[in-house]
Tab-separated table of C-alpha atoms in Angstrom:
chain	number	residue	atom	x	y	z
A	543	MET	CA	-28.052	-13.712	-9.417
A	544	ASP	CA	-29.472	-10.507	-8.639
A	545	LEU	CA	-26.480	-8.267	-8.170
A	546	GLN	CA	-28.096	-5.280	-6.254
A	547	ALA	CA	-30.595	-7.508	-4.155
A	548	VAL	CA	-27.544	-8.350	-1.993
A	549	LEU	CA	-25.841	-5.158	-1.742
A	550	VAL	CA	-27.195	-2.476	-0.127
A	551	PHE	CA	-25.070	1.128	1.024
A	552	GLU	CA	-27.039	3.168	3.687
A	553	GLY	CA	-24.268	4.993	4.789
A	554	VAL	CA	-23.648	4.405	8.351
A	555	ASP	CA	-20.092	4.981	8.664
A	556	GLY	CA	-16.820	4.804	6.769
A	557	ARG	CA	-16.317	1.015	7.608
A	558	GLU	CA	-19.799	0.159	5.763
A	559	CYS	CA	-18.651	2.610	3.209
A	560	GLU	CA	-15.014	0.823	2.587
A	561	ARG	CA	-16.885	-2.575	2.341
A	562	PHE	CA	-19.387	-1.278	-0.004
A	563	ILE	CA	-16.608	0.196	-2.465
A	564	ARG	CA	-14.747	-3.008	-2.038
A	565	THR	CA	-17.949	-5.010	-2.876
A	566	VAL	CA	-18.494	-2.755	-6.324
A	567	ARG	CA	-14.954	-3.478	-7.033
A	568	SER	CA	-15.145	-7.391	-6.798
A	569	ARG	CA	-18.598	-7.271	-8.417
A	570	ALA	CA	-16.966	-5.708	-11.637
A	571	PHE	CA	-14.218	-7.118	-11.163
A	572	SER	CA	-16.369	-10.954	-11.370
A	573	LEU	CA	-17.804	-9.545	-14.408
A	574	GLY	CA	-14.940	-8.136	-16.257
A	575	LYS	CA	-16.232	-4.752	-15.670
A	576	GLN	CA	-13.818	-3.450	-13.607
A	577	ARG	CA	-12.085	-0.693	-16.235
A	578	ASP	CA	-15.967	0.304	-16.933
A	579	GLN	CA	-15.781	3.507	-14.683
A	580	GLU	CA	-19.555	4.352	-16.066
A	581	TRP	CA	-21.004	0.619	-15.342
A	582	MET	CA	-19.508	0.593	-11.454
A	583	ALA	CA	-21.051	3.934	-10.864
A	584	ASP	CA	-24.601	2.695	-12.401
A	585	PHE	CA	-24.415	-0.195	-10.759
A	586	ALA	CA	-23.315	1.304	-7.455
A	587	SER	CA	-26.318	3.640	-7.749
A	588	THR	CA	-28.814	0.684	-7.691
A	589	CYS	CA	-27.445	-0.105	-4.158
A	590	PHE	CA	-27.969	3.114	-2.337
A	591	GLU	CA	-30.779	3.497	0.423
A	592	GLY	CA	-31.958	5.917	3.085
A	593	ARG	CA	-29.327	8.713	3.879
A	594	ALA	CA	-26.967	7.420	1.245
A	595	LEU	CA	-29.507	7.576	-1.230
A	596	ARG	CA	-30.095	11.325	-0.605
A	597	TRP	CA	-26.767	11.825	-0.467
A	598	PHE	CA	-25.971	10.287	-4.025
A	599	SER	CA	-29.090	12.341	-5.168
A	600	GLY	CA	-27.411	15.551	-4.316
A	601	LEU	CA	-24.426	14.542	-6.203
A	602	ASP	CA	-23.493	16.298	-9.712
A	603	GLU	CA	-24.002	14.186	-13.070
A	604	GLU	CA	-20.285	13.613	-13.762
A	605	THR	CA	-19.667	12.212	-9.819
A	606	ARG	CA	-22.779	10.420	-10.737
A	607	GLY	CA	-21.842	8.490	-13.832
A	608	ASN	CA	-18.085	7.869	-12.903
A	609	TRP	CA	-16.910	5.524	-10.431
A	610	ARG	CA	-13.747	6.971	-10.214
A	611	LEU	CA	-15.104	10.333	-9.000
A	612	LEU	CA	-17.870	8.524	-6.561
A	613	GLU	CA	-15.530	6.731	-4.857
A	614	GLN	CA	-13.761	9.613	-4.145
A	615	ALA	CA	-16.674	11.264	-3.114
A	616	LEU	CA	-17.898	8.234	-0.807
A	617	LEU	CA	-14.769	7.865	0.906
A	618	ARG	CA	-14.475	11.833	1.230
A	619	ASP	CA	-18.025	12.026	2.847
A	620	PHE	CA	-18.037	8.802	4.460
A	621	PRO	CA	-15.206	8.794	6.546
A	622	THR	CA	-13.689	6.507	9.134
A	623	ALA	CA	-13.520	7.235	12.811
A	624	ASP	CA	-10.057	7.916	12.515
A	625	GLY	CA	-10.615	10.579	9.372
A	626	GLY	CA	-10.598	7.907	6.662
A	627	VAL	CA	-7.326	9.343	5.604
A	628	ALA	CA	-4.585	7.130	4.168
A	629	PRO	CA	-1.796	6.417	6.072
A	630	SER	CA	1.306	8.541	4.911
A	631	SER	CA	4.696	7.169	4.783
A	632	SER	CA	5.561	8.468	7.961
A	633	THR	CA	2.919	6.911	9.786
A	634	ILE	CA	3.918	3.813	8.400
A	635	PRO	CA	6.012	1.716	10.781
A	636	SER	CA	9.124	0.811	8.620
A	637	ALA	CA	10.909	-2.930	9.257
A	638	PRO	CA	13.119	-2.641	12.363
A	639	ALA	CA	16.668	-2.120	11.209
A	640	ALA	CA	18.789	-5.573	10.649
A	641	ALA	CA	21.230	-6.200	13.586
A	642	PRO	CA	24.742	-5.299	12.896
A	643	PRO	CA	26.653	-8.269	11.572
A	644	PRO	CA	28.783	-10.040	13.882
A	645	PRO	CA	32.344	-8.747	14.352
A	646	ARG	CA	34.547	-10.526	11.877
A	647	TYR	CA	37.433	-12.768	13.659
A	648	GLU	CA	40.572	-12.005	11.876
A	649	PRO	CA	43.546	-13.623	14.182
A	650	GLU	CA	45.986	-11.205	15.290
A	651	VAL	CA	49.339	-11.742	13.031
A	652	ALA	CA	52.342	-11.472	15.313
A	653	ALA	CA	54.591	-8.655	13.685
A	654	ALA	CA	57.862	-10.002	12.185
A	655	PRO	CA	60.816	-9.424	14.295
A	656	PRO	CA	62.830	-6.585	13.268
A	657	PRO	CA	65.691	-7.496	11.033
A	658	GLN	CA	68.787	-7.748	13.045
A	659	PRO	CA	71.670	-5.636	12.165
A	660	ARG	CA	74.739	-7.756	10.593
A	661	SER	CA	77.629	-7.767	12.600
A	662	ILE	CA	80.737	-6.871	10.390
A	663	HIS	CA	82.331	-10.046	11.586
A	664	GLN	CA	80.033	-11.999	9.991
A	665	GLU	CA	81.209	-13.840	6.655
A	666	GLN	CA	79.268	-12.573	3.853
A	667	ALA	CA	79.134	-14.214	0.501
A	668	PRO	CA	82.397	-13.509	-2.211
A	669	TRP	CA	80.962	-12.137	-5.260
């Protein structure tokens, strides 16, 4: 299969950029090259066309030859409509708080009656 014949990045918008990055990663993974930053950058370089090709040609050599740097440059220079910024922890909705536990049923225990004073006249056991 001719890998780059299917994949073209023109630099239209941020969504196209994200799909391109994901596809490059997937292709590298399928070939066992996901840790080979140079291979991934070289593969990606064969996919640029139009505006994206001109953009890529203007990058410094280090960025062009390292997928991590190239990916950062792609995301920076081809942002999504929302600015392409990863959501911060303050914008990610948290799970709703759990409902408080139901009240525990504890039957009321009647207080023991107070002890009755002993009368002097009550018989007491001799000892």
